[in-house]
Amino acid sequence: MPEFKGGCLCGAIRYEVAAKPVNMWNCHCTDCQKSSGASYATNVFVKVADLTITKGEPDRFQHQADSGNTMTKEYCSNCGSQLFNGNSGRPAIKVIRAGTIDDPSFVVPRANIYASRALPAAIEGTEIPTFDEMPPDPSVFFNG
């Protein structure tokens, strides 16, 4: 039985995750703003080995991040929903966009990152750690 399930807006792509996430955070970087069309993206990190695409196949777009790593955005070519991100610097981890999860009630981000690029009201009143850029050692936020 999967830990959680999700999919794109039109239903052409569906996925299941077999284990709890290893991390969750809100990213306010310009890439996340542009690719999500929102003021920030809530990202749920899972092990690639725990993610199964059960229906359809996402299209991919690659670009270079500030870190120099290659980022791969995976999206539905029919409805445009962005489902996953991959990072060449952390190949065993896949990022799931929280808005694609069927029941995201378990999603509780552990930090705000790239707050220096956040829209002014996007982080007001939050009580989670906030970093102007990527934390000096982001691995401390990973469980496994």
Backbone as numpy.savetxt, mean C-alpha at the origin, in Angstrom:
# Nx Ny Nz CAx CAy CAz Cx Cy Cz
-8.44 -20.96 4.91 -9.29 -19.77 4.91 -8.40 -18.53 4.91
-8.70 -17.58 4.04 -7.85 -16.38 3.98 -8.04 -15.47 5.19
-6.98 -14.72 5.48 -7.04 -13.71 6.54 -7.93 -12.54 6.10
-7.78 -12.13 4.81 -8.66 -11.12 4.23 -8.64 -11.23 2.71
-9.66 -10.59 2.09 -9.84 -10.64 0.63 -10.08 -9.23 0.12
-9.93 -9.08 -1.18 -10.23 -7.80 -1.79 -10.25 -7.89 -3.29
-10.39 -6.71 -3.91 -10.42 -6.66 -5.35 -10.62 -5.25 -5.86
-10.67 -5.15 -7.17 -10.82 -3.85 -7.82 -12.30 -3.44 -7.85
-12.56 -2.24 -8.31 -13.91 -1.68 -8.33 -14.86 -2.48 -9.22
-14.40 -2.93 -10.38 -15.28 -3.63 -11.31 -15.37 -5.13 -11.06
-14.51 -5.67 -10.19 -14.54 -7.08 -9.87 -13.73 -7.96 -10.81
-13.05 -7.39 -11.78 -12.25 -8.18 -12.72 -11.04 -8.82 -12.06
-10.53 -8.21 -10.98 -9.38 -8.75 -10.26 -9.78 -8.95 -8.80
-9.48 -10.14 -8.29 -9.74 -10.48 -6.90 -8.48 -11.09 -6.31
-8.31 -10.93 -4.99 -7.14 -11.50 -4.32 -7.52 -11.96 -2.92
-6.65 -12.82 -2.37 -6.77 -13.28 -0.99 -5.40 -13.19 -0.34
-5.39 -12.93 0.96 -4.15 -12.89 1.73 -4.30 -13.90 2.86
-3.30 -14.80 2.99 -3.38 -15.92 3.91 -2.86 -15.65 5.32
-2.30 -14.47 5.55 -1.74 -14.17 6.87 -1.97 -12.70 7.21
-1.78 -12.37 8.47 -1.93 -10.98 8.91 -0.86 -10.11 8.23
-1.16 -8.83 8.03 -0.17 -7.92 7.45 1.07 -7.80 8.34
2.20 -7.48 7.72 3.43 -7.25 8.47 3.60 -5.79 8.83
2.80 -4.91 8.24 2.88 -3.49 8.53 1.71 -2.77 7.88
1.44 -1.56 8.36 0.44 -0.66 7.76 0.87 0.76 8.06
0.86 1.62 7.04 1.13 3.03 7.30 0.49 3.91 6.24
0.32 5.17 6.59 -0.19 6.17 5.66 1.00 6.84 4.99
1.01 6.84 3.67 2.10 7.48 2.93 1.59 8.74 2.25
2.26 9.84 2.52 1.88 11.15 1.99 2.81 11.60 0.86
3.63 10.68 0.33 4.56 11.08 -0.74 3.78 11.46 -2.00
4.43 12.22 -2.84 3.80 12.69 -4.07 3.41 11.52 -4.97
4.23 10.47 -5.04 3.88 9.30 -5.85 2.57 8.68 -5.39
2.40 8.50 -4.08 1.16 7.92 -3.57 -0.03 8.85 -3.81
0.18 10.14 -3.67 -0.90 11.09 -3.94 -1.34 10.99 -5.40
-0.38 11.01 -6.30 -0.72 10.98 -7.72 -1.31 9.64 -8.15
-0.72 8.53 -7.69 -1.21 7.22 -8.15 -2.56 6.86 -7.54
-2.86 7.36 -6.34 -4.14 7.04 -5.70 -5.22 8.08 -6.02
-4.79 9.28 -6.41 -5.76 10.35 -6.64 -6.32 10.90 -5.34
-5.67 10.61 -4.24 -6.13 11.04 -2.91 -5.02 11.82 -2.21
-5.32 12.37 -1.04 -4.32 13.15 -0.32 -3.21 12.29 0.26
-3.46 10.99 0.44 -2.44 10.03 0.86 -2.96 8.63 0.59
-2.08 7.65 0.72 -2.47 6.25 0.54 -2.25 5.49 1.84
-3.23 4.71 2.24 -3.06 3.81 3.37 -2.61 2.48 2.79
-1.38 2.10 3.15 -0.73 0.94 2.58 -0.68 -0.20 3.60
-1.04 -1.38 3.16 -1.03 -2.59 3.98 0.03 -3.51 3.39
1.06 -3.80 4.17 2.21 -4.60 3.71 1.99 -6.07 4.04
2.14 -6.92 3.04 2.02 -8.37 3.24 3.21 -9.06 2.59
3.45 -10.29 3.01 4.49 -11.09 2.35 3.95 -11.55 1.00
4.78 -11.45 -0.04 4.38 -11.88 -1.37 3.86 -13.31 -1.33
4.51 -14.17 -0.54 4.12 -15.58 -0.45 2.72 -15.76 0.11
2.18 -14.77 0.82 0.85 -14.87 1.42 -0.26 -14.32 0.52
0.10 -13.69 -0.59 -0.86 -13.06 -1.49 -1.13 -13.95 -2.69
-2.41 -14.20 -2.96 -2.81 -14.97 -4.13 -3.84 -14.17 -4.93
-3.58 -13.98 -6.19 -4.57 -13.37 -7.07 -5.47 -14.50 -7.54
-6.75 -14.40 -7.20 -7.70 -15.48 -7.48 -8.51 -15.26 -8.75
-8.48 -14.05 -9.28 -9.23 -13.75 -10.50 -8.55 -12.61 -11.22
-8.36 -12.75 -12.52 -7.81 -11.69 -13.35 -6.31 -11.55 -13.21
-5.78 -10.56 -13.88 -4.34 -10.28 -13.85 -4.16 -8.77 -13.97
-3.51 -8.15 -12.99 -3.32 -6.69 -13.07 -2.29 -6.30 -14.12
-2.48 -5.12 -14.67 -1.45 -4.50 -15.50 -0.45 -3.83 -14.58
0.71 -3.48 -15.13 1.79 -2.93 -14.31 2.37 -1.66 -14.92
2.81 -0.77 -14.03 3.53 0.44 -14.41 4.72 0.56 -13.47
5.90 0.80 -14.03 7.10 0.93 -13.19 7.66 2.34 -13.28
8.24 2.78 -12.15 8.91 4.08 -12.10 9.97 4.03 -11.01
10.83 5.00 -11.01 11.90 5.06 -10.01 11.47 5.94 -8.84
11.67 5.42 -7.63 11.35 6.16 -6.41 12.51 7.06 -6.03
12.27 7.97 -5.07 13.32 8.84 -4.55 14.53 8.05 -4.08
14.30 6.84 -3.56 15.37 6.00 -3.03 16.25 5.41 -4.12
15.78 5.47 -5.37 16.48 4.83 -6.47 15.93 3.45 -6.78
15.07 2.92 -5.91 14.45 1.62 -6.14 13.41 1.72 -7.25
13.15 0.61 -7.91 12.09 0.54 -8.91 10.79 0.19 -8.21
9.78 1.01 -8.44 8.45 0.77 -7.89 7.58 0.20 -9.01
6.78 -0.81 -8.68 5.85 -1.38 -9.64 4.44 -1.20 -9.10
3.63 -0.46 -9.82 2.23 -0.26 -9.47 1.42 -1.28 -10.27
0.50 -1.99 -9.60 -0.34 -2.97 -10.27 -1.79 -2.52 -10.16
-2.49 -2.50 -11.29 -3.82 -1.91 -11.36 -4.70 -2.68 -12.33
-5.99 -2.47 -12.23 -6.95 -3.07 -13.15 -7.02 -2.23 -14.41
-6.78 -2.85 -15.55 -6.84 -2.09 -16.81 -8.26 -1.75 -17.21
-9.25 -2.40 -16.60 -10.64 -2.12 -16.93 -11.18 -0.91 -16.16
-11.04 -0.91 -14.81 -11.62 0.17 -14.00 -10.58 1.15 -13.47
-9.30 0.81 -13.56 -8.23 1.71 -13.12 -7.86 1.62 -11.66
-8.52 0.75 -10.90 -8.19 0.64 -9.47 -6.75 0.19 -9.28
-6.00 0.94 -8.46 -4.66 0.50 -8.11 -4.78 -0.44 -6.92
-4.24 -1.66 -7.08 -4.39 -2.69 -6.07 -3.12 -2.89 -5.25
-1.96 -3.00 -5.93 -0.72 -3.39 -5.28 0.44 -2.51 -5.70
1.46 -2.47 -4.85 2.75 -1.85 -5.16 3.83 -2.86 -4.82
4.89 -2.84 -5.58 6.07 -3.60 -5.26 7.27 -2.67 -5.26
8.30 -3.01 -4.50 9.49 -2.19 -4.38 10.70 -3.10 -4.55
11.58 -2.78 -5.51 12.74 -3.63 -5.77 13.65 -3.74 -4.56
13.58 -2.81 -3.63 14.39 -2.85 -2.42 13.86 -3.80 -1.37
12.62 -4.25 -1.52 12.00 -5.17 -0.57 11.15 -6.18 -1.36
11.81 -7.07 -2.15 11.07 -7.93 -3.09 10.15 -8.97 -2.46
10.32 -9.30 -1.21 9.46 -10.30 -0.57 8.18 -9.70 0.00
8.03 -8.37 -0.13 6.87 -7.66 0.41 6.06 -7.05 -0.73
4.73 -7.11 -0.59 3.82 -6.46 -1.53 2.95 -5.52 -0.72
2.68 -4.35 -1.26 1.80 -3.36 -0.63 0.42 -3.49 -1.25
-0.59 -3.56 -0.40 -1.98 -3.57 -0.85 -2.59 -2.24 -0.47
-3.28 -1.62 -1.40 -4.00 -0.38 -1.10 -5.22 -0.73 -0.25
-5.31 -0.11 0.92 -6.35 -0.46 1.90 -7.76 -0.33 1.34
-7.98 0.60 0.43 -9.31 0.80 -0.14 -9.80 -0.35 -0.99
-8.92 -1.29 -1.34 -9.34 -2.44 -2.16 -9.71 -3.65 -1.30
-9.54 -3.56 0.01 -9.84 -4.67 0.92 -11.35 -4.70 1.17
-11.95 -5.89 1.07 -13.40 -6.02 1.25 -13.86 -5.51 2.61
-13.20 -5.91 3.67 -13.54 -5.46 5.02 -12.27 -4.91 5.67
-12.00 -3.62 5.48 -10.76 -3.04 6.00 -10.84 -2.61 7.47
-11.79 -3.12 8.22 -11.97 -2.68 9.61 -10.75 -2.98 10.49
-9.89 -3.91 10.09 -8.69 -4.24 10.86 -7.52 -3.29 10.58
-7.65 -2.44 9.58 -6.53 -1.58 9.16 -6.35 -0.44 10.15
-5.18 -0.43 10.82 -4.80 0.62 11.76 -3.36 1.00 11.43
-3.15 2.07 10.68 -1.79 2.46 10.30 -0.93 2.74 11.53
0.35 2.36 11.44 1.30 2.51 12.55 2.10 3.80 12.47
2.06 4.49 11.31 2.82 5.74 11.16 2.32 6.50 9.96
2.62 7.79 9.96 2.49 8.65 8.78 3.90 8.89 8.26
4.12 8.63 6.98 5.44 8.90 6.41 5.32 9.95 5.31
6.42 10.61 5.02 6.49 11.72 4.05 5.51 12.83 4.43
5.40 13.10 5.72 4.50 14.15 6.21 4.89 15.52 5.69
6.15 15.70 5.30 6.57 16.99 4.74 5.85 17.30 3.44
5.27 16.30 2.81 4.55 16.48 1.54 3.03 16.37 1.72
2.59 16.22 2.97 1.17 16.02 3.25 0.37 17.29 3.01
-0.88 17.13 2.62 -1.79 18.26 2.58 -2.00 18.71 4.02
-2.16 20.01 4.26 -2.18 20.52 5.64 -3.12 19.80 6.61
-4.32 19.48 6.20 -5.27 18.87 7.12 -5.16 17.34 7.19
-4.32 16.74 6.36 -4.29 15.28 6.26 -3.72 14.59 7.49
-2.88 15.26 8.27 -2.31 14.60 9.45 -2.66 15.29 10.76
-3.46 16.34 10.71 -3.86 17.02 11.94 -4.62 16.08 12.85
-4.26 16.06 14.11 -4.98 15.28 15.10 -4.63 13.80 15.14
-3.70 13.36 14.31 -3.34 11.95 14.37 -2.43 11.71 15.57
-2.54 10.54 16.15 -1.76 10.20 17.34 -0.73 9.12 17.05
-0.47 8.84 15.78 0.54 7.85 15.43 1.84 8.56 15.09
2.97 7.87 15.17 4.25 8.52 14.83 4.20 9.12 13.42
4.81 10.27 13.28 4.81 10.99 12.01 6.24 11.35 11.65
6.61 11.04 10.41 7.96 11.29 9.92 7.90 12.19 8.70
8.76 13.21 8.65 8.77 14.13 7.51 9.11 13.42 6.20
9.95 12.39 6.27 10.31 11.59 5.10 10.16 10.12 5.51
10.92 9.23 4.90 10.94 7.83 5.31 11.65 7.75 6.67
11.17 6.93 7.61 11.87 6.81 8.89 13.32 6.35 8.67
14.23 6.75 9.54 15.64 6.37 9.38 15.83 4.86 9.25
15.05 4.08 9.99 15.12 2.62 9.88 13.69 2.09 9.79
13.11 2.08 8.57 11.71 1.65 8.44 11.47 0.21 8.84
12.53 -0.61 8.92 12.34 -2.00 9.28 11.78 -2.18 10.68
11.93 -1.16 11.56 11.38 -1.28 12.91 9.86 -1.36 12.88
9.25 -0.96 11.78 7.80 -0.99 11.66 7.29 -2.30 11.05
8.19 -3.23 10.74 7.78 -4.48 10.12 7.75 -5.62 11.12
6.70 -6.41 11.06 6.54 -7.61 11.89 6.89 -8.82 11.03
8.12 -9.19 10.96 8.48 -10.38 10.18 9.07 -10.10 8.85
